[in-house]
């Protein structure tokens, strides 16, 4: 399984599309066995969900995310966890332990992206 966390400086970011990059964790037997930082290639509607799904991501973790991105992830069979915060690796580990659940925090206005996840 591959888990991507929208992050900035190792922390979960509040808004998926405007993050610095994605920490991608590879999991085997419920343990993280590898990680890589993939820089955000740019915020274009509909691009990032497909970009991550094409990299084999099965789960995306973020503080907040727009409804369009959630729909594309759902179409690509990528589980969406929103409402997360704190250390990105700890968020991925909490997900693996069954301790991280989505709050359904969907951003509706890009004009207010700095407030998403608050």
Short mmCIF file of N, CA, C and O in Angstrom, two decimals:
data_model
loop_
_atom_site.label_atom_id
_atom_site.label_comp_id
_atom_site.label_asym_id
_atom_site.label_seq_id
_atom_site.Cartn_x
_atom_site.Cartn_y
_atom_site.Cartn_z
N UNK A 1 0.84 -1.18 0.00
CA UNK A 1 0.00 0.00 0.00
C UNK A 1 0.88 1.24 0.00
O UNK A 1 1.95 1.25 0.60
N UNK A 2 0.42 2.27 -0.71
CA UNK A 2 1.12 3.56 -0.73
C UNK A 2 0.21 4.61 -0.13
O UNK A 2 -0.94 4.75 -0.54
N UNK A 3 0.74 5.36 0.81
CA UNK A 3 0.00 6.42 1.49
C UNK A 3 0.69 7.74 1.19
O UNK A 3 1.89 7.89 1.44
N UNK A 4 -0.06 8.70 0.65
CA UNK A 4 0.49 10.03 0.39
C UNK A 4 -0.08 11.00 1.42
O UNK A 4 -1.27 10.93 1.76
N UNK A 5 0.77 11.88 1.93
CA UNK A 5 0.35 12.89 2.89
C UNK A 5 0.70 14.26 2.31
O UNK A 5 1.88 14.52 2.01
N UNK A 6 -0.31 15.11 2.11
CA UNK A 6 -0.05 16.48 1.67
C UNK A 6 0.69 17.17 2.81
O UNK A 6 0.19 17.24 3.93
N UNK A 7 1.91 17.63 2.53
CA UNK A 7 2.73 18.11 3.64
C UNK A 7 3.57 19.33 3.31
O UNK A 7 3.78 19.67 2.15
N UNK A 8 4.03 19.95 4.38
CA UNK A 8 4.95 21.08 4.32
C UNK A 8 5.85 20.97 5.53
O UNK A 8 5.37 20.88 6.66
N UNK A 9 7.15 20.90 5.28
CA UNK A 9 8.13 20.75 6.37
C UNK A 9 7.82 19.56 7.27
O UNK A 9 7.93 19.65 8.50
N UNK A 10 7.37 18.46 6.68
CA UNK A 10 7.11 17.25 7.44
C UNK A 10 5.80 17.22 8.20
O UNK A 10 5.50 16.26 8.90
N UNK A 11 5.00 18.27 8.04
CA UNK A 11 3.72 18.36 8.74
C UNK A 11 2.56 18.29 7.74
O UNK A 11 2.69 18.74 6.60
N UNK A 12 1.42 17.74 8.18
CA UNK A 12 0.22 17.69 7.34
C UNK A 12 -0.23 19.13 7.07
O UNK A 12 -0.28 19.95 7.99
N UNK A 13 -0.53 19.45 5.81
CA UNK A 13 -0.99 20.80 5.48
C UNK A 13 -2.51 20.88 5.50
O UNK A 13 -3.19 19.87 5.33
N UNK A 14 -2.98 22.09 5.67
CA UNK A 14 -4.42 22.32 5.76
C UNK A 14 -5.13 22.25 4.43
O UNK A 14 -6.33 22.01 4.38
N UNK A 15 -4.43 22.49 3.33
CA UNK A 15 -5.09 22.46 2.03
C UNK A 15 -4.27 21.66 1.03
O UNK A 15 -3.14 22.02 0.68
N UNK A 16 -4.85 20.58 0.57
CA UNK A 16 -4.25 19.62 -0.34
C UNK A 16 -3.55 20.24 -1.54
O UNK A 16 -2.38 19.99 -1.80
N UNK A 17 -4.25 21.06 -2.32
CA UNK A 17 -3.73 21.56 -3.59
C UNK A 17 -2.59 22.54 -3.48
O UNK A 17 -1.83 22.73 -4.41
N UNK A 18 -2.45 23.19 -2.33
CA UNK A 18 -1.44 24.23 -2.17
C UNK A 18 -0.27 23.80 -1.29
O UNK A 18 0.49 24.64 -0.82
N UNK A 19 -0.11 22.49 -1.09
CA UNK A 19 0.97 22.00 -0.23
C UNK A 19 2.32 22.11 -0.95
O UNK A 19 2.39 22.25 -2.16
N UNK A 20 3.38 22.02 -0.14
CA UNK A 20 4.75 22.04 -0.68
C UNK A 20 5.02 20.77 -1.49
O UNK A 20 5.67 20.80 -2.52
N UNK A 21 4.50 19.65 -0.99
CA UNK A 21 4.72 18.39 -1.66
C UNK A 21 3.99 17.26 -0.97
O UNK A 21 3.21 17.49 -0.03
N UNK A 22 4.26 16.05 -1.41
CA UNK A 22 3.58 14.88 -0.87
C UNK A 22 4.62 13.90 -0.34
O UNK A 22 5.49 13.46 -1.08
N UNK A 23 4.52 13.60 0.95
CA UNK A 23 5.33 12.53 1.51
C UNK A 23 4.61 11.24 1.17
O UNK A 23 3.44 11.07 1.53
N UNK A 24 5.26 10.36 0.44
CA UNK A 24 4.65 9.09 0.05
C UNK A 24 5.35 7.97 0.82
O UNK A 24 6.58 7.83 0.76
N UNK A 25 4.54 7.23 1.55
CA UNK A 25 5.04 6.15 2.39
C UNK A 25 4.61 4.81 1.79
O UNK A 25 3.45 4.63 1.46
N UNK A 26 5.56 3.90 1.66
CA UNK A 26 5.26 2.54 1.22
C UNK A 26 5.11 1.67 2.47
O UNK A 26 5.94 1.73 3.38
N UNK A 27 4.05 0.87 2.48
CA UNK A 27 3.72 0.04 3.63
C UNK A 27 3.79 -1.42 3.26
O UNK A 27 3.43 -1.82 2.16
N UNK A 28 4.28 -2.23 4.20
CA UNK A 28 4.26 -3.68 4.06
C UNK A 28 4.05 -4.26 5.45
O UNK A 28 4.74 -3.85 6.40
N UNK A 29 3.11 -5.18 5.57
CA UNK A 29 2.79 -5.79 6.86
C UNK A 29 2.51 -4.75 7.93
O UNK A 29 2.96 -4.86 9.07
N UNK A 30 1.79 -3.69 7.54
CA UNK A 30 1.35 -2.63 8.45
C UNK A 30 2.51 -1.79 9.02
O UNK A 30 2.36 -1.13 10.04
N UNK A 31 3.65 -1.80 8.34
CA UNK A 31 4.79 -0.99 8.77
C UNK A 31 5.29 -0.19 7.58
O UNK A 31 5.28 -0.66 6.44
N UNK A 32 5.73 1.04 7.84
CA UNK A 32 6.29 1.87 6.78
C UNK A 32 7.70 1.37 6.47
O UNK A 32 8.54 1.27 7.37
N UNK A 33 7.92 1.02 5.20
CA UNK A 33 9.22 0.47 4.81
C UNK A 33 10.03 1.43 3.95
O UNK A 33 11.23 1.23 3.75
N UNK A 34 9.38 2.48 3.42
CA UNK A 34 10.09 3.46 2.59
C UNK A 34 9.28 4.74 2.55
O UNK A 34 8.07 4.74 2.76
N UNK A 35 9.98 5.86 2.31
CA UNK A 35 9.28 7.12 2.12
C UNK A 35 10.03 7.97 1.11
O UNK A 35 11.25 7.84 0.96
N UNK A 36 9.28 8.79 0.42
CA UNK A 36 9.87 9.72 -0.54
C UNK A 36 9.07 11.01 -0.54
O UNK A 36 7.86 11.00 -0.27
N UNK A 37 9.74 12.12 -0.80
CA UNK A 37 9.07 13.41 -0.90
C UNK A 37 8.94 13.75 -2.38
O UNK A 37 9.93 13.76 -3.12
N UNK A 38 7.71 13.97 -2.81
CA UNK A 38 7.44 14.32 -4.20
C UNK A 38 6.95 15.77 -4.21
O UNK A 38 5.90 16.07 -3.64
N UNK A 39 7.71 16.69 -4.81
CA UNK A 39 7.28 18.09 -4.84
C UNK A 39 5.94 18.25 -5.55
O UNK A 39 5.64 17.53 -6.51
N UNK A 40 5.14 19.18 -5.08
CA UNK A 40 3.86 19.48 -5.72
C UNK A 40 4.15 20.06 -7.10
O UNK A 40 4.80 21.10 -7.20
N UNK A 41 3.69 19.39 -8.17
CA UNK A 41 3.98 19.88 -9.52
C UNK A 41 3.13 21.09 -9.93
O UNK A 41 3.30 21.62 -11.02
N UNK A 42 2.22 21.51 -9.07
CA UNK A 42 1.39 22.68 -9.36
C UNK A 42 -0.08 22.38 -9.21
O UNK A 42 -0.53 21.27 -9.45
N UNK A 43 -0.81 23.38 -8.77
CA UNK A 43 -2.24 23.23 -8.51
C UNK A 43 -3.02 23.55 -9.77
O UNK A 43 -3.12 24.71 -10.18
N UNK A 44 -3.53 22.51 -10.42
CA UNK A 44 -4.40 22.66 -11.58
C UNK A 44 -5.61 21.78 -11.31
O UNK A 44 -5.44 20.62 -10.94
N UNK A 45 -6.82 22.29 -11.45
CA UNK A 45 -8.01 21.49 -11.14
C UNK A 45 -7.97 20.11 -11.81
O UNK A 45 -7.73 20.00 -13.01
N UNK A 46 -8.15 19.07 -11.00
CA UNK A 46 -8.21 17.70 -11.50
C UNK A 46 -6.88 17.02 -11.73
O UNK A 46 -6.83 15.81 -11.93
N UNK A 47 -5.78 17.76 -11.68
CA UNK A 47 -4.48 17.17 -12.01
C UNK A 47 -3.89 16.33 -10.87
O UNK A 47 -3.46 15.20 -11.08
N UNK A 48 -3.83 16.89 -9.67
CA UNK A 48 -3.14 16.22 -8.57
C UNK A 48 -3.71 14.85 -8.20
O UNK A 48 -2.93 13.91 -7.96
N UNK A 49 -5.04 14.68 -8.13
CA UNK A 49 -5.54 13.33 -7.81
C UNK A 49 -5.08 12.27 -8.81
O UNK A 49 -4.68 11.17 -8.42
N UNK A 50 -5.09 12.61 -10.09
CA UNK A 50 -4.63 11.65 -11.11
C UNK A 50 -3.12 11.46 -11.04
O UNK A 50 -2.62 10.34 -11.19
N UNK A 51 -2.38 12.53 -10.78
CA UNK A 51 -0.93 12.47 -10.63
C UNK A 51 -0.56 11.48 -9.52
O UNK A 51 0.32 10.63 -9.70
N UNK A 52 -1.24 11.56 -8.39
CA UNK A 52 -0.94 10.67 -7.26
C UNK A 52 -1.44 9.25 -7.52
O UNK A 52 -0.73 8.28 -7.22
N UNK A 53 -2.63 9.12 -8.08
CA UNK A 53 -3.16 7.78 -8.39
C UNK A 53 -2.25 7.06 -9.39
O UNK A 53 -1.99 5.86 -9.25
N UNK A 54 -1.73 7.81 -10.36
CA UNK A 54 -0.82 7.22 -11.35
C UNK A 54 0.49 6.76 -10.72
O UNK A 54 1.19 5.92 -11.27
N UNK A 55 0.84 7.31 -9.55
CA UNK A 55 2.04 6.90 -8.82
C UNK A 55 1.75 5.72 -7.88
O UNK A 55 2.58 5.36 -7.07
N UNK A 56 0.53 5.17 -7.96
CA UNK A 56 0.20 4.00 -7.17
C UNK A 56 -0.30 4.28 -5.77
O UNK A 56 -0.36 3.39 -4.93
N UNK A 57 -0.67 5.54 -5.50
CA UNK A 57 -1.15 5.91 -4.17
C UNK A 57 -2.53 5.27 -3.93
O UNK A 57 -3.40 5.33 -4.79
N UNK A 58 -2.69 4.66 -2.75
CA UNK A 58 -3.97 4.04 -2.36
C UNK A 58 -4.75 4.88 -1.36
O UNK A 58 -5.97 4.72 -1.23
N UNK A 59 -4.04 5.74 -0.61
CA UNK A 59 -4.65 6.57 0.43
C UNK A 59 -4.02 7.96 0.36
O UNK A 59 -2.80 8.08 0.22
N UNK A 60 -4.83 9.02 0.48
CA UNK A 60 -4.33 10.38 0.57
C UNK A 60 -4.80 10.96 1.90
O UNK A 60 -5.96 10.82 2.25
N UNK A 61 -3.87 11.59 2.61
CA UNK A 61 -4.16 12.21 3.90
C UNK A 61 -3.87 13.70 3.77
O UNK A 61 -2.81 14.09 3.28
N UNK A 62 -4.82 14.54 4.22
CA UNK A 62 -4.66 15.99 4.15
C UNK A 62 -5.49 16.65 5.24
O UNK A 62 -6.38 16.02 5.81
N UNK A 63 -5.21 17.91 5.48
CA UNK A 63 -6.03 18.66 6.41
C UNK A 63 -7.39 18.97 5.80
O UNK A 63 -8.43 18.74 6.40
N UNK A 64 -7.40 19.48 4.59
CA UNK A 64 -8.62 19.79 3.87
C UNK A 64 -8.41 19.56 2.39
O UNK A 64 -7.28 19.45 1.91
N UNK A 65 -9.52 19.46 1.66
CA UNK A 65 -9.45 19.16 0.22
C UNK A 65 -10.75 19.59 -0.43
O UNK A 65 -11.82 19.48 0.16
N UNK A 66 -10.66 20.06 -1.65
CA UNK A 66 -11.84 20.45 -2.41
C UNK A 66 -12.65 19.25 -2.86
O UNK A 66 -12.12 18.15 -3.04
N UNK A 67 -13.94 19.47 -3.04
CA UNK A 67 -14.85 18.40 -3.43
C UNK A 67 -14.51 17.76 -4.76
O UNK A 67 -14.68 16.55 -4.94
N UNK A 68 -14.00 18.54 -5.71
CA UNK A 68 -13.63 17.99 -7.01
C UNK A 68 -12.51 16.98 -6.89
O UNK A 68 -12.54 15.92 -7.52
N UNK A 69 -11.51 17.29 -6.07
CA UNK A 69 -10.40 16.36 -5.86
C UNK A 69 -10.89 15.09 -5.18
O UNK A 69 -10.50 13.98 -5.56
N UNK A 70 -11.78 15.24 -4.19
CA UNK A 70 -12.33 14.07 -3.50
C UNK A 70 -13.04 13.16 -4.49
O UNK A 70 -12.85 11.93 -4.48
N UNK A 71 -13.83 13.75 -5.40
CA UNK A 71 -14.56 12.96 -6.40
C UNK A 71 -13.60 12.18 -7.30
O UNK A 71 -13.84 11.00 -7.59
N UNK A 72 -12.53 12.83 -7.75
CA UNK A 72 -11.58 12.15 -8.64
C UNK A 72 -10.87 11.02 -7.89
O UNK A 72 -10.71 9.92 -8.42
N UNK A 73 -10.46 11.29 -6.64
CA UNK A 73 -9.85 10.21 -5.86
C UNK A 73 -10.80 9.04 -5.71
O UNK A 73 -10.41 7.89 -5.85
N UNK A 74 -12.08 9.33 -5.44
CA UNK A 74 -13.07 8.26 -5.30
C UNK A 74 -13.18 7.45 -6.59
O UNK A 74 -13.27 6.22 -6.55
N UNK A 75 -13.19 8.15 -7.74
CA UNK A 75 -13.27 7.47 -9.03
C UNK A 75 -12.05 6.59 -9.28
O UNK A 75 -12.14 5.57 -9.96
N UNK A 76 -10.91 6.99 -8.73
CA UNK A 76 -9.65 6.24 -8.91
C UNK A 76 -9.42 5.23 -7.79
O UNK A 76 -8.33 4.65 -7.69
N UNK A 77 -10.42 5.03 -6.93
CA UNK A 77 -10.33 4.08 -5.81
C UNK A 77 -9.20 4.40 -4.84
O UNK A 77 -8.51 3.51 -4.33
N UNK A 78 -9.00 5.70 -4.59
CA UNK A 78 -8.03 6.16 -3.60
C UNK A 78 -8.81 6.65 -2.39
O UNK A 78 -9.69 7.50 -2.53
N UNK A 79 -8.51 6.08 -1.22
CA UNK A 79 -9.21 6.48 0.00
C UNK A 79 -8.77 7.88 0.41
O UNK A 79 -7.57 8.18 0.42
N UNK A 80 -9.72 8.74 0.77
CA UNK A 80 -9.44 10.11 1.16
C UNK A 80 -9.64 10.27 2.67
O UNK A 80 -10.72 9.97 3.18
N UNK A 81 -8.60 10.74 3.34
CA UNK A 81 -8.66 11.05 4.76
C UNK A 81 -8.39 12.54 4.90
O UNK A 81 -7.29 13.01 4.59
N UNK A 82 -9.40 13.30 5.32
CA UNK A 82 -9.23 14.74 5.54
C UNK A 82 -9.50 15.06 7.00
O UNK A 82 -10.13 14.28 7.72
N UNK A 83 -9.02 16.23 7.42
CA UNK A 83 -9.16 16.63 8.81
C UNK A 83 -7.95 16.26 9.64
O UNK A 83 -7.95 16.44 10.86
N UNK A 84 -6.90 15.75 9.00
CA UNK A 84 -5.69 15.35 9.70
C UNK A 84 -4.83 16.58 10.00
O UNK A 84 -4.94 17.62 9.35
N UNK A 85 -3.95 16.45 10.99
CA UNK A 85 -3.01 17.51 11.32
C UNK A 85 -1.80 16.89 12.02
O UNK A 85 -1.80 15.70 12.33
N UNK A 86 -0.78 17.70 12.23
CA UNK A 86 0.41 17.22 12.93
C UNK A 86 1.46 16.64 12.01
O UNK A 86 1.49 16.93 10.81
N UNK A 87 2.32 15.81 12.57
CA UNK A 87 3.43 15.21 11.84
C UNK A 87 2.92 14.26 10.76
O UNK A 87 2.08 13.40 11.04
N UNK A 88 3.43 14.40 9.54
CA UNK A 88 2.95 13.61 8.40
C UNK A 88 3.19 12.11 8.59
O UNK A 88 2.30 11.30 8.33
N UNK A 89 4.37 11.73 9.04
CA UNK A 89 4.67 10.30 9.21
C UNK A 89 3.80 9.71 10.32
O UNK A 89 3.29 8.60 10.20
N UNK A 90 3.62 10.45 11.40
CA UNK A 90 2.76 9.97 12.49
C UNK A 90 1.32 9.81 12.02
O UNK A 90 0.62 8.89 12.45
N UNK A 91 0.87 10.69 11.11
CA UNK A 91 -0.48 10.57 10.55
C UNK A 91 -0.60 9.28 9.75
O UNK A 91 -1.58 8.55 9.87
N UNK A 92 0.42 8.96 8.94
CA UNK A 92 0.41 7.72 8.16
C UNK A 92 0.44 6.50 9.09
O UNK A 92 -0.29 5.53 8.87
N UNK A 93 1.23 6.58 10.15
CA UNK A 93 1.29 5.47 11.11
C UNK A 93 -0.04 5.31 11.84
O UNK A 93 -0.49 4.18 12.09
N UNK A 94 -0.68 6.43 12.18
CA UNK A 94 -1.99 6.38 12.85
C UNK A 94 -3.03 5.76 11.92
O UNK A 94 -3.88 4.98 12.36
N UNK A 95 -2.95 6.07 10.62
CA UNK A 95 -3.85 5.45 9.65
C UNK A 95 -3.65 3.94 9.64
O UNK A 95 -4.61 3.17 9.69
N UNK A 96 -2.40 3.50 9.59
CA UNK A 96 -2.10 2.07 9.55
C UNK A 96 -2.58 1.37 10.82
O UNK A 96 -2.98 0.21 10.77
N UNK A 97 -2.57 2.08 11.93
CA UNK A 97 -3.00 1.50 13.21
C UNK A 97 -4.52 1.56 13.37
O UNK A 97 -5.06 1.10 14.38
N UNK A 98 -5.22 2.14 12.36
CA UNK A 98 -6.67 2.25 12.44
C UNK A 98 -7.14 3.37 13.35
O UNK A 98 -8.31 3.42 13.74
N UNK A 99 -6.23 4.30 13.67
CA UNK A 99 -6.54 5.38 14.61
C UNK A 99 -6.85 6.70 13.93
O UNK A 99 -7.19 7.67 14.61
N UNK A 100 -6.71 6.79 12.61
CA UNK A 100 -6.95 8.04 11.89
C UNK A 100 -8.17 7.86 11.00
O UNK A 100 -8.16 7.03 10.09
N UNK A 101 -9.19 8.64 11.26
CA UNK A 101 -10.43 8.59 10.48
C UNK A 101 -10.66 9.95 9.83
O UNK A 101 -10.30 10.98 10.38
N UNK A 102 -11.31 9.95 8.70
CA UNK A 102 -11.62 11.18 8.00
C UNK A 102 -12.73 11.94 8.70
O UNK A 102 -13.71 11.35 9.16
N UNK A 103 -12.57 13.26 8.78
CA UNK A 103 -13.62 14.10 9.36
C UNK A 103 -14.58 14.60 8.28
O UNK A 103 -15.58 15.22 8.59
N UNK A 104 -14.21 14.38 7.00
CA UNK A 104 -15.04 14.86 5.90
C UNK A 104 -14.90 16.36 5.68
O UNK A 104 -15.77 17.00 5.13
N UNK A 105 -13.77 16.94 6.11
CA UNK A 105 -13.53 18.37 6.01
C UNK A 105 -13.23 18.75 4.55
O UNK A 105 -12.09 18.68 4.11
N UNK A 106 -14.27 19.11 3.81
CA UNK A 106 -14.11 19.45 2.40
C UNK A 106 -14.15 20.96 2.25
O UNK A 106 -15.03 21.64 2.76
N UNK A 107 -13.16 21.50 1.52
CA UNK A 107 -13.11 22.94 1.26
C UNK A 107 -14.04 23.26 0.09
O UNK A 107 -14.05 22.56 -0.91
N UNK A 108 -14.79 24.34 0.24
CA UNK A 108 -15.75 24.70 -0.81
C UNK A 108 -15.36 25.95 -1.58
O UNK A 108 -15.87 26.18 -2.66
N UNK A 109 -14.47 26.77 -1.03
CA UNK A 109 -14.09 28.00 -1.71
C UNK A 109 -12.58 28.14 -1.74
O UNK A 109 -11.95 28.20 -0.71
N UNK A 110 -12.02 28.19 -2.95
CA UNK A 110 -10.57 28.35 -3.06
C UNK A 110 -10.10 29.69 -2.54
O UNK A 110 -8.97 29.84 -2.11
N UNK A 111 -10.97 30.69 -2.55
CA UNK A 111 -10.59 32.01 -2.05
C UNK A 111 -10.22 31.97 -0.58
O UNK A 111 -9.49 32.83 -0.09
N UNK A 112 -10.69 30.95 0.11
CA UNK A 112 -10.44 30.85 1.55
C UNK A 112 -9.54 29.65 1.88
O UNK A 112 -9.63 29.11 2.96
N UNK A 113 -8.67 29.27 0.96
CA UNK A 113 -7.88 28.07 1.16
C UNK A 113 -7.01 28.14 2.41
O UNK A 113 -6.69 27.10 2.98
N UNK A 114 -6.61 29.32 2.86
CA UNK A 114 -5.78 29.40 4.06
C UNK A 114 -6.55 29.00 5.30
O UNK A 114 -5.97 28.74 6.36
N UNK A 115 -7.86 28.98 5.22
CA UNK A 115 -8.69 28.66 6.38
C UNK A 115 -9.11 27.20 6.40
O UNK A 115 -9.70 26.75 7.38
N UNK A 116 -8.85 26.45 5.36
CA UNK A 116 -9.27 25.05 5.29
C UNK A 116 -8.58 24.25 6.38
O UNK A 116 -7.41 24.42 6.64
N UNK A 117 -9.34 23.36 7.00
CA UNK A 117 -8.78 22.51 8.02
C UNK A 117 -8.74 23.16 9.39
O UNK A 117 -8.37 22.54 10.38
N UNK A 118 -9.12 24.42 9.48
CA UNK A 118 -9.12 25.10 10.79
C UNK A 118 -10.45 24.91 11.49
O UNK A 118 -11.46 24.74 10.93
#
